[in-house]
Amino acid sequence: MSPVAAVELKSAKELALMREAGAIVAYTLRVLSEHAQPGVTTEELDKIAASEIAKKGAQPAFLHYRGYPKTLCVSVNEEVVHGIPRPDKVLKAGDIVSLDFGVIVKGYFADAAVTVPVGKVAPNVLQLVEATKQSLEKGIDQMWPDKRLGDIAAAVQTHVESKGFSVVRSFVGHGIGRALHEDPPVPNFGRAGTGLRLAPGMVLAVEPMVNMGGHDVRILDDGWTAVTRDGKWSAHFEHTIAVTKDGPEILTVER
Ligand code: MF3
Ligand code: CO
């Protein structure tokens, strides 16, 4: 028998704090998206993220998490996730940049990611970005009580593969609340009608990572940056979402 994941249900009070954290994440990601222009370094984006959340009185969720050295993850082009901001990594027109960011408010976490084009980007690359964003929306649409984790996974995977792209297997979404990563793991691939049953009070970070080519990734020598094995480009979108009796509530939105 496999053990049932201990999934913590959040109270109304806890959800209110996660909404606060989520609003700060969404606001900061919008500011960062506006700054993702040719000539900007990924280190500069990290500095902006740090100063914005300091102004809001929130704490960074990623800094020092398992030794992660920065506030923000910035993954460019063939980088899939967990790109470490660097002063020598300069954005150029035609790039896509994934901005992944989390904060803590009074002990509660929110986590989200967007992929944005830098300047003018090739049409097939824009299709990758759009398909990834849509796949997250399709996954979120499944987040009703009594649906299953596999329904989220299958909705994401079906959409991605219908567009001719592939879903990364070796990184998954997660429960979130009093920690950045809580149970259950939330894969972006799988079968409808299988897995944990969703219930009101569950909060999940759903985060499809989608590749133009094959789904395999490898980790660079910095110990963090995941890149596609075939060097083709990748996109990433994430929201923190609560399951309520009335359906999904996205917490990482501006208020
Ligand atoms: N959204 C990413 C995740 O849940 C961000 C984690 S970055 C880390 O894996 F540095 F904190 F690990
Ligand atoms: Co996450």
Short mmCIF file of C-alpha atoms and ligand atoms in Angstrom, two decimals:
data_model
loop_
_atom_site.label_atom_id
_atom_site.label_comp_id
_atom_site.label_asym_id
_atom_site.label_seq_id
_atom_site.Cartn_x
_atom_site.Cartn_y
_atom_site.Cartn_z
CA MET A 1 0.00 0.00 0.00
CA SER A 2 1.33 3.42 -0.81
CA PRO A 3 0.91 5.91 2.04
CA VAL A 4 -1.68 8.60 1.48
CA ALA A 5 -0.01 11.99 1.26
CA ALA A 6 -0.75 14.14 4.32
CA VAL A 7 -2.34 17.08 2.57
CA GLU A 8 -3.06 20.01 4.86
CA LEU A 9 -6.36 21.78 4.34
CA LYS A 10 -6.18 25.54 4.85
CA SER A 11 -8.68 27.50 6.95
CA ALA A 12 -10.35 30.72 5.79
CA LYS A 13 -7.85 32.67 7.91
CA GLU A 14 -4.89 30.91 6.31
CA LEU A 15 -6.31 31.48 2.83
CA ALA A 16 -6.58 35.19 3.59
CA LEU A 17 -2.83 35.33 4.34
CA MET A 18 -2.03 33.35 1.21
CA ARG A 19 -4.14 35.82 -0.81
CA GLU A 20 -1.98 38.63 0.60
CA ALA A 21 1.20 36.76 -0.33
CA GLY A 22 -0.24 35.92 -3.75
CA ALA A 23 -1.07 39.55 -4.51
CA ILE A 24 2.53 40.58 -3.78
CA VAL A 25 3.85 37.80 -6.01
CA ALA A 26 1.54 38.81 -8.88
CA TYR A 27 2.36 42.50 -8.55
CA THR A 28 6.11 41.83 -8.47
CA LEU A 29 5.94 39.51 -11.49
CA ARG A 30 4.16 42.26 -13.44
CA VAL A 31 6.86 44.81 -12.54
CA LEU A 32 9.58 42.30 -13.47
CA SER A 33 7.85 41.49 -16.79
CA GLU A 34 7.92 45.18 -17.69
CA HIS A 35 11.68 45.28 -16.95
CA ALA A 36 12.48 42.18 -19.05
CA GLN A 37 13.91 44.21 -21.95
CA PRO A 38 16.98 43.82 -24.16
CA GLY A 39 20.16 44.80 -22.29
CA VAL A 40 18.84 44.04 -18.81
CA THR A 41 20.75 41.44 -16.77
CA THR A 42 19.04 38.66 -14.85
CA GLU A 43 20.86 39.96 -11.73
CA GLU A 44 19.13 43.34 -12.18
CA LEU A 45 15.76 41.57 -12.23
CA ASP A 46 16.67 39.81 -8.99
CA LYS A 47 17.52 43.17 -7.37
CA ILE A 48 14.18 44.61 -8.46
CA ALA A 49 12.33 41.63 -6.98
CA ALA A 50 14.19 42.00 -3.69
CA SER A 51 13.50 45.73 -3.41
CA GLU A 52 9.81 45.43 -4.36
CA ILE A 53 9.08 42.85 -1.67
CA ALA A 54 11.10 44.76 0.92
CA LYS A 55 8.79 47.75 0.24
CA LYS A 56 5.77 45.50 0.78
CA GLY A 57 7.17 44.01 3.99
CA ALA A 58 7.17 40.43 2.68
CA GLN A 59 10.02 37.91 2.81
CA PRO A 60 11.53 36.04 -0.13
CA ALA A 61 10.49 32.38 -0.30
CA PHE A 62 13.37 31.10 -2.44
CA LEU A 63 16.42 32.84 -0.90
CA HIS A 64 18.39 30.20 1.09
CA TYR A 65 15.78 27.51 0.31
CA ARG A 66 17.99 24.38 0.13
CA GLY A 67 20.89 26.79 -0.38
CA TYR A 68 19.35 28.67 -3.32
CA PRO A 69 21.34 31.94 -3.48
CA LYS A 70 18.83 34.46 -4.91
CA THR A 71 15.33 35.93 -4.51
CA LEU A 72 14.18 35.11 -8.04
CA CYS A 73 14.61 32.27 -10.55
CA VAL A 74 15.21 33.53 -14.09
CA SER A 75 15.37 30.91 -16.83
CA VAL A 76 16.16 32.06 -20.38
CA ASN A 77 15.43 30.15 -23.63
CA GLU A 78 16.67 26.54 -23.24
CA GLU A 79 16.78 26.99 -19.45
CA VAL A 80 13.70 25.23 -18.05
CA VAL A 81 13.58 26.28 -14.40
CA HIS A 82 15.72 27.40 -11.43
CA GLY A 83 18.01 29.70 -13.45
CA ILE A 84 20.22 31.66 -11.02
CA PRO A 85 20.35 35.43 -11.70
CA ARG A 86 23.82 36.55 -12.84
CA PRO A 87 25.40 39.93 -13.64
CA ASP A 88 26.80 38.51 -16.91
CA LYS A 89 23.52 37.11 -18.21
CA VAL A 90 22.12 39.83 -20.49
CA LEU A 91 18.66 39.60 -22.07
CA LYS A 92 18.45 40.18 -25.82
CA ALA A 93 15.62 40.71 -28.28
CA GLY A 94 14.10 37.38 -29.35
CA ASP A 95 14.68 35.66 -25.98
CA ILE A 96 11.98 34.27 -23.75
CA VAL A 97 12.49 34.64 -20.03
CA SER A 98 10.74 32.68 -17.29
CA LEU A 99 10.39 34.58 -14.03
CA ASP A 100 9.61 32.35 -11.05
CA PHE A 101 9.02 34.01 -7.71
CA GLY A 102 7.64 33.32 -4.24
CA VAL A 103 7.10 35.26 -1.01
CA ILE A 104 6.18 34.63 2.60
CA VAL A 105 3.62 36.76 4.48
CA LYS A 106 3.18 36.03 8.20
CA GLY A 107 4.45 32.49 7.65
CA TYR A 108 2.36 31.72 4.55
CA PHE A 109 3.75 31.15 1.07
CA ALA A 110 2.67 31.94 -2.48
CA ASP A 111 4.56 30.95 -5.63
CA ALA A 112 4.00 31.84 -9.30
CA ALA A 113 5.82 32.04 -12.62
CA VAL A 114 5.36 33.66 -16.01
CA THR A 115 7.29 33.45 -19.25
CA VAL A 116 7.62 36.72 -21.16
CA PRO A 117 9.03 37.56 -24.60
CA VAL A 118 11.97 39.99 -24.79
CA GLY A 119 11.44 42.34 -27.73
CA LYS A 120 10.22 40.63 -30.89
CA VAL A 121 10.15 36.82 -30.64
CA ALA A 122 9.79 34.15 -33.37
CA PRO A 123 6.18 32.98 -34.00
CA ASN A 124 6.87 29.34 -33.08
CA VAL A 125 8.38 30.49 -29.79
CA LEU A 126 5.31 32.62 -29.05
CA GLN A 127 3.19 29.52 -29.73
CA LEU A 128 5.21 27.64 -27.10
CA VAL A 129 4.61 30.41 -24.57
CA GLU A 130 0.88 30.60 -25.36
CA ALA A 131 0.41 26.82 -25.23
CA THR A 132 2.13 26.67 -21.83
CA LYS A 133 -0.04 29.46 -20.42
CA GLN A 134 -3.19 27.81 -21.80
CA SER A 135 -2.16 24.43 -20.38
CA LEU A 136 -1.99 25.96 -16.90
CA GLU A 137 -5.49 27.41 -17.40
CA LYS A 138 -6.79 23.99 -18.51
CA GLY A 139 -5.25 22.40 -15.42
CA ILE A 140 -6.76 25.03 -13.12
CA ASP A 141 -10.21 24.47 -14.68
CA GLN A 142 -10.09 20.94 -13.23
CA MET A 143 -9.62 22.11 -9.64
CA TRP A 144 -13.08 21.36 -8.27
CA PRO A 145 -13.85 19.27 -5.17
CA ASP A 146 -13.96 15.52 -5.97
CA LYS A 147 -11.84 15.91 -9.10
CA ARG A 148 -8.47 14.12 -8.97
CA LEU A 149 -4.84 15.16 -9.29
CA GLY A 150 -4.71 13.07 -12.48
CA ASP A 151 -7.44 15.26 -13.98
CA ILE A 152 -5.18 18.32 -13.62
CA ALA A 153 -2.22 16.41 -15.06
CA ALA A 154 -4.13 14.99 -18.01
CA ALA A 155 -5.67 18.36 -18.89
CA VAL A 156 -2.22 20.01 -18.97
CA GLN A 157 -0.56 17.18 -20.88
CA THR A 158 -3.33 16.77 -23.45
CA HIS A 159 -3.27 20.46 -24.30
CA VAL A 160 0.53 20.64 -24.56
CA GLU A 161 0.83 17.54 -26.73
CA SER A 162 -2.04 18.66 -29.00
CA LYS A 163 0.17 21.65 -29.88
CA GLY A 164 3.16 19.39 -30.63
CA PHE A 165 5.17 20.27 -27.49
CA SER A 166 6.29 18.11 -24.55
CA VAL A 167 5.75 18.26 -20.79
CA VAL A 168 8.76 18.10 -18.45
CA ARG A 169 8.59 15.06 -16.15
CA SER A 170 11.39 15.62 -13.66
CA PHE A 171 9.93 18.76 -12.07
CA VAL A 172 6.37 18.95 -10.79
CA GLY A 173 4.05 21.31 -8.94
CA HIS A 174 3.32 20.98 -5.24
CA GLY A 175 1.09 21.69 -2.29
CA ILE A 176 1.91 25.04 -0.68
CA GLY A 177 1.01 26.94 2.49
CA ARG A 178 3.15 26.93 5.60
CA ALA A 179 6.05 25.71 3.46
CA LEU A 180 7.03 26.35 -0.15
CA HIS A 181 6.76 22.67 -0.96
CA GLU A 182 4.07 20.63 0.78
CA ASP A 183 2.34 17.41 -0.20
CA PRO A 184 1.07 16.43 -2.68
CA PRO A 185 3.43 16.53 -5.68
CA VAL A 186 1.43 17.82 -8.67
CA PRO A 187 2.69 16.32 -11.94
CA ASN A 188 1.84 17.81 -15.33
CA PHE A 189 1.49 14.41 -16.98
CA GLY A 190 -0.78 11.51 -16.09
CA ARG A 191 -4.19 9.92 -16.46
CA ALA A 192 -7.57 11.49 -15.82
CA GLY A 193 -9.60 9.88 -13.03
CA THR A 194 -6.50 8.77 -11.08
CA GLY A 195 -4.70 10.03 -7.98
CA LEU A 196 -5.64 12.05 -4.94
CA ARG A 197 -9.17 13.42 -4.73
CA LEU A 198 -9.34 17.22 -4.43
CA ALA A 199 -11.16 18.81 -1.49
CA PRO A 200 -11.99 22.38 -0.39
CA GLY A 201 -9.05 23.93 1.50
CA MET A 202 -6.35 22.26 -0.60
CA VAL A 203 -3.91 24.75 -2.07
CA LEU A 204 -1.71 23.69 -4.97
CA ALA A 205 1.03 25.35 -7.00
CA VAL A 206 0.43 24.08 -10.54
CA GLU A 207 3.43 24.76 -12.77
CA PRO A 208 3.70 23.26 -16.24
CA MET A 209 7.17 23.39 -17.81
CA VAL A 210 6.83 22.81 -21.54
CA ASN A 211 9.55 22.07 -24.10
CA MET A 212 9.63 22.68 -27.86
CA GLY A 213 11.54 19.42 -28.30
CA GLY A 214 11.94 16.39 -26.03
CA HIS A 215 10.98 16.41 -22.34
CA ASP A 216 14.42 15.49 -20.97
CA VAL A 217 16.34 18.00 -18.88
CA ARG A 218 19.75 18.12 -17.22
CA ILE A 219 21.20 20.26 -14.43
CA LEU A 220 24.12 22.62 -15.07
CA ASP A 221 27.27 22.63 -12.94
CA ASP A 222 25.85 25.45 -10.79
CA GLY A 223 23.72 22.70 -9.22
CA TRP A 224 20.43 24.49 -9.96
CA THR A 225 19.81 25.57 -13.53
CA ALA A 226 17.78 22.95 -15.41
CA VAL A 227 18.18 23.06 -19.20
CA THR A 228 16.65 20.99 -21.97
CA ARG A 229 18.85 18.08 -23.04
CA ASP A 230 18.30 18.85 -26.73
CA GLY A 231 18.91 22.60 -26.31
CA LYS A 232 15.47 23.52 -27.61
CA TRP A 233 13.55 26.22 -25.78
CA SER A 234 11.20 25.87 -22.82
CA ALA A 235 8.43 27.88 -21.14
CA HIS A 236 7.00 27.86 -17.59
CA PHE A 237 3.84 29.25 -16.00
CA GLU A 238 2.70 28.79 -12.40
CA HIS A 239 -0.10 29.89 -10.11
CA THR A 240 -0.94 29.14 -6.48
CA ILE A 241 -4.58 28.01 -6.46
CA ALA A 242 -7.04 27.08 -3.72
CA VAL A 243 -9.74 24.46 -4.21
CA THR A 244 -13.01 25.89 -2.86
CA LYS A 245 -16.55 24.51 -2.84
CA ASP A 246 -17.24 26.95 -5.69
CA GLY A 247 -14.24 25.79 -7.73
CA PRO A 248 -10.67 27.02 -8.19
CA GLU A 249 -9.54 30.35 -6.70
CA ILE A 250 -6.25 31.68 -8.08
CA LEU A 251 -4.40 33.29 -5.15
CA THR A 252 -1.50 34.75 -7.16
CA VAL A 253 -3.45 37.67 -8.65
CA GLU A 254 -3.16 41.40 -8.07
CA ARG A 255 -5.82 42.90 -5.79
N1 MF3 B 1 8.48 27.39 -8.41
C1 MF3 B 1 9.73 26.73 -8.12
C2 MF3 B 1 9.47 25.44 -7.39
O1 MF3 B 1 8.45 25.30 -6.78
C3 MF3 B 1 10.60 27.61 -7.35
C4 MF3 B 1 11.56 26.99 -6.39
S1 MF3 B 1 13.03 27.82 -6.51
C5 MF3 B 1 13.93 27.42 -5.18
O2 MF3 B 1 10.27 24.53 -7.48
F1 MF3 B 1 15.01 28.02 -5.30
F2 MF3 B 1 13.34 27.85 -4.12
F3 MF3 B 1 14.06 26.13 -5.12
CO CO B 2 6.55 26.15 -7.40
#
